[in-house]
């Protein structure tokens, strides 16, 4: 188990999935999705993969895009990974459920213990789950229900799993993230602040909280790919995307900030937490 | 005839004792014997029907008398406070201080009183407090007297082992005490003890006649321990026996469970008779962990950790403590390492892993994983393996959570989890709500309903009550009790006294009577025996042997700090105050003594002031009890924390460095403070100039005035708030009384305090009597923080109080001395000044502190989260609630600016000048300035529990113009150890000295010396002698 919080961000591999052309047309899943610039989206995605591999030094696995799965790149919704265990989710949108198959296969190949949701009544989008290193918070949003959260609790039994009501059209991870082992980063919207307050009330652990101007900026990834002593990275939305939040992010000390952009992909509902899955193949070392 | 037997044995005992004692003690023993003889005859007649029985019993008795060193060799060396409930001594202690040294006669009177009220007392026998129990001893005795004629039938003369043992311990304690203390002021206390002891002696005889019962206790390793127990023994007796058998000293974390029915288990209350609790159930118990230590590494002994491991292995195997697969494997591998040592492939053939239960449902895969991980632990000793086991287990989310099934208001099945931090609400396996102890104002139950009243959430004005439906009445009561116990154990410094309602006592008076975590930790630090040898039984093996190793003598100086503040025999407030309140008042008294001293100095009307002063302390003590954490926070900010620690010692735990404490107790706090500030500079001069005392006193007065007015300002705010809330409902109004009480708390506010305090006590009693309509403990209430609405206000305010109270005191002293100087050195430059820089720096060793603090300063961090952060930090140790920022935005804003600066300028009375000038003495007018800079952050270290004092040292260094006194206190509170450094720098010099620069220099130095610490408070106290114009 290691020291609590120490486990946060430990990773050796990152998993992403290419952007299909169908994402731009928005035909199948994209009910109400605005048209987006496919080339730009693919470029952003490529840059993200590059940063994960080169800047952070992760083993990058890229699943090929599938035209039948326009939202396939948002694979963060399809699995919840902690330690050596991956819970394969049951996304709320029936159209997205086939997305889990490719991810499951890849994670299995990486040697993770695969846990399935099973229950027909449960829905869970992976980006509704926030792991703080010490505990889980599961946002009860449009996409995730109580039963889904319960399965998270059942899967990761070592940890407290608390439910956080999420109002509005966001996943929990779209409102807040971890800026460090003891720091919760949150947007300044009403919904984000409400979620953070709920989390503060539910937790047994001390976290500091950092408020950023934009909710989307809070969707950042705290990653520790290197040796235990190495400075961790914070993968976050850059100044091009969210200029107002950069100053706030600078306040996070002890991390190397790695800005990336995904403003085009964001139009499809993507955030950094949904665009990649990170995992460690040796979680207990 | 029978009489002789009785007294003979008593005499023998007495002389045994006397032989080892000082003559004084001997004399006392004799008195005691006489008294025993007095009660003995009656005893004998009543209890011993014939010679046959007598002859059987008397040798046995003798034997017991000679015996102790043999049969109870071990326990003899364990100081009584470890063996017996220290609350006993606690009570005595308070008696000593409070009842103005009750003499033997006083006690006798009490007995008589009890005689009158026996029936009533008996019906109230459920009272749980140790103190109550004490009383009951007296009652029992009386009872016997009355019933003498009818008591002739069964005479089982089996001595009451447990009680007897206790008595022996008392004796030992006495001896120790006497040896150590000689002739201190504590003598009175001891007298009381002796007389109570006598009462106990008598009660033993009364109980001796009853039968013994065989009690069976299933231990954590699966073995059974059985012992004969006198039928009317209290739970504590059995528990002590079990712990003795287990060779366990840190026993406060454990308890005995008995099975009430198929699904319900109850904790055996140590303060109550076993029989009453069991009703007709068999005498079968299981020994279990009751309070899971949040940080097992803080336990002192490996043997304690071992038992905790055994408990956790049970919890895991039964599924009560859910784990992931990996954790099951990891914990299992540590179990193997602890029990079998390093992985040995050959041995593995003989070990069948499926004999172990590593998980509720064990798979082959798990066993393989266990074996695999076992290999990686090579070299770990059993104790290390246990520690590793605990380090991992303690992080599990359900570690130490006691689950109770319930339904919410909508009838949905939920679970309530009681833990160190508060109450957790689970639905299925998900945590859906959480109420930290500081958020809970009141816990109550009524029939099968369980209620918690919680602080208003942000944006809400009123507290809300949340109800849960438990399966039945007993389940509700059990949950309530568990909550009361957990709250007390983890969050209070010392247990609360059970409520003592004036009239009608309905509802449960239950309170946790054992030691709190803070107390047990304190006690543990004093364990001084070689690590006892014990065998780790294999989890699968059934039988095991426990061979206790020789036990060293525990530091006897512990006994030394026995209570009864010597110089504090103050009159008590009106009788209207409840007993409890007065007691606490006493124990708190010396904390406040500096405040008290100032007014005393100022005016000569000692008596009136004293009484009022006492009321104040009573008031404070209420706060301490009911919202203890808050009050403590303030206290810690000042040196008063020392007294607070001392109070802990007085109540239960011995103290490590008696001499130092002894000194402090006698010296009023303000003087201590003063002394540290630079005695040596002025010492000689001081005595010469008593005249200047007047001036100084006046200054104090004036400053007290200022002090007072500041309180009034705060009161206005409070009262406004009260008015608002008052509209709402009566209960709240009642609470508001409390609030008002705390509001009118300033040292200058004595008028107000008295009536309010009375009001408060009535509201208390009416509350406790109002809400029950069924007969037997159908309801119970417990208010962890009594006046909570005003929590923030009070906290803020008290902070100010303390500061202001303390400063005038210091100021006064300095003035006094400073004023004295010119005369002593007439040719000195007329301009001299003292610059006192008090820097309080603090450091939390735990790293997690840092982000919290940083963010607090940065201001970017949401307040509530930060608050939570800090709260958490304290909570880990089981302390302090926090400022609920959302409750009180309008007050908070006064501390919003990063630096709070207060300034007091006093120019001493001009009349003084003329008076002196006639004597042709150079006249020096002094100007006094006190400026306080304080960082607004809720002082992280101010956390309620004063923690465990590790070290305290004072270093003084001197140079030409500066004197630096550094006072370093190290305390451990839960996982956080805190170092507090207080520097007092006295800079003396004439006008040429740049004081501002000196100050800056001092602060810079302080920073440099302790780069990892933060400066939390700077008090600049500046005194300037104003050059007399026209005179020179």
Short mmCIF file of C-alpha atoms in Angstrom, two decimals, chain A residues 1-4 84-85 113 134-135 138 140 145-163 182-184 193 196-197 199-211 248 251-254 284, chain B residues 322-328 330 360 365 369 392-393 395-398 419 421 424 426-436 439 458 846-849 851-852 854-855 858 860-862 864-866 868-870 872-873 875-876:
data_model
loop_
_atom_site.label_atom_id
_atom_site.label_comp_id
_atom_site.label_asym_id
_atom_site.label_seq_id
_atom_site.Cartn_x
_atom_site.Cartn_y
_atom_site.Cartn_z
CA UNK A 1 0.00 0.00 0.00
CA UNK A 2 2.83 2.32 0.69
CA UNK A 3 2.46 5.59 2.46
CA UNK A 4 -0.91 7.14 1.91
CA UNK A 84 -2.95 -3.07 -9.67
CA UNK A 85 -6.68 -2.98 -10.09
CA UNK A 113 -6.48 -7.08 -12.25
CA UNK A 134 -5.99 8.40 0.32
CA UNK A 135 -9.58 7.95 -0.67
CA UNK A 138 -17.36 9.57 -6.67
CA UNK A 140 -23.10 11.49 -8.44
CA UNK A 145 -25.43 6.67 -10.07
CA UNK A 146 -25.28 5.40 -6.53
CA UNK A 147 -24.97 1.82 -7.58
CA UNK A 148 -22.04 2.65 -9.77
CA UNK A 149 -20.34 4.37 -6.87
CA UNK A 150 -21.02 1.40 -4.68
CA UNK A 151 -19.15 -0.83 -7.04
CA UNK A 152 -16.20 1.50 -6.81
CA UNK A 153 -16.34 1.07 -3.05
CA UNK A 154 -16.56 -2.66 -3.45
CA UNK A 155 -13.61 -2.74 -5.78
CA UNK A 156 -11.24 -0.54 -3.85
CA UNK A 157 -11.92 -1.73 -0.35
CA UNK A 158 -8.89 -0.32 1.29
CA UNK A 159 -10.15 3.16 0.75
CA UNK A 160 -13.02 5.22 1.89
CA UNK A 161 -15.31 5.93 -1.00
CA UNK A 162 -17.53 8.94 -0.53
CA UNK A 163 -20.19 10.20 -2.81
CA UNK A 182 -2.44 16.92 -0.25
CA UNK A 183 -3.84 19.54 -2.52
CA UNK A 184 -7.21 19.57 -4.16
CA UNK A 193 -17.07 24.91 -5.03
CA UNK A 196 -15.21 20.77 -2.85
CA UNK A 197 -17.19 21.71 0.20
CA UNK A 199 -15.57 16.64 -0.12
CA UNK A 200 -14.14 18.68 2.70
CA UNK A 201 -17.01 17.61 4.89
CA UNK A 202 -16.65 13.97 3.99
CA UNK A 203 -12.96 13.49 4.30
CA UNK A 204 -10.90 12.30 7.21
CA UNK A 205 -7.77 13.67 5.70
CA UNK A 206 -6.33 17.11 5.49
CA UNK A 207 -6.15 18.61 2.07
CA UNK A 208 -5.33 22.07 1.07
CA UNK A 209 -7.45 23.46 -1.67
CA UNK A 210 -6.50 25.69 -4.52
CA UNK A 211 -9.14 27.53 -6.46
CA UNK A 248 -3.11 30.04 -9.68
CA UNK A 251 1.26 28.51 -6.68
CA UNK A 252 1.69 24.79 -6.72
CA UNK A 253 5.21 24.29 -5.64
CA UNK A 254 7.08 21.03 -5.72
CA UNK A 284 3.60 -1.79 -5.01
CA UNK B 322 -12.72 -4.89 4.52
CA UNK B 323 -9.52 -5.03 2.52
CA UNK B 324 -8.55 -5.40 -1.05
CA UNK B 325 -6.92 -8.55 -2.24
CA UNK B 326 -3.47 -7.03 -2.15
CA UNK B 327 -3.92 -5.77 1.34
CA UNK B 328 -5.16 -9.12 2.53
CA UNK B 330 0.25 -8.03 2.50
CA UNK B 360 -12.98 -13.82 4.98
CA UNK B 365 -4.31 -17.29 -5.16
CA UNK B 369 0.48 -14.05 -2.90
CA UNK B 392 -0.90 -0.83 6.78
CA UNK B 393 -4.01 -1.75 8.67
CA UNK B 395 -4.93 3.21 6.83
CA UNK B 396 -7.83 1.06 5.90
CA UNK B 397 -10.86 3.19 5.69
CA UNK B 398 -12.84 1.09 8.14
CA UNK B 419 -14.77 6.48 15.01
CA UNK B 421 -12.94 11.56 14.29
CA UNK B 424 -19.73 8.54 9.60
CA UNK B 426 -22.73 4.96 5.19
CA UNK B 427 -25.22 3.82 2.68
CA UNK B 428 -24.27 0.48 1.36
CA UNK B 429 -20.53 0.78 1.25
CA UNK B 430 -20.44 4.42 0.42
CA UNK B 431 -19.79 7.19 2.79
CA UNK B 432 -22.57 9.64 2.26
CA UNK B 433 -22.06 11.94 5.19
CA UNK B 434 -19.72 12.66 7.97
CA UNK B 435 -20.04 14.59 11.16
CA UNK B 436 -16.75 15.36 12.77
CA UNK B 439 -19.54 19.68 14.30
CA UNK B 458 -22.74 27.58 6.18
CA UNK B 846 4.52 16.50 10.44
CA UNK B 847 5.00 17.69 6.97
CA UNK B 848 1.39 17.85 6.10
CA UNK B 849 1.13 20.90 8.15
CA UNK B 851 0.54 22.99 2.74
CA UNK B 852 -2.20 23.99 5.07
CA UNK B 854 1.12 27.96 3.27
CA UNK B 855 -2.24 28.10 1.75
CA UNK B 858 -1.44 32.65 0.38
CA UNK B 860 -5.81 31.49 -2.42
CA UNK B 861 -7.06 28.52 -0.65
CA UNK B 862 -10.61 28.21 0.23
CA UNK B 864 -13.30 26.00 4.65
CA UNK B 865 -10.89 23.60 3.18
CA UNK B 866 -8.04 25.09 5.02
CA UNK B 868 -10.69 21.43 7.51
CA UNK B 869 -7.07 20.84 7.00
CA UNK B 870 -6.12 22.18 10.29
CA UNK B 872 -7.81 17.36 10.60
CA UNK B 873 -4.43 17.80 11.92
CA UNK B 875 -8.24 15.58 14.97
CA UNK B 876 -5.68 13.02 14.22
#
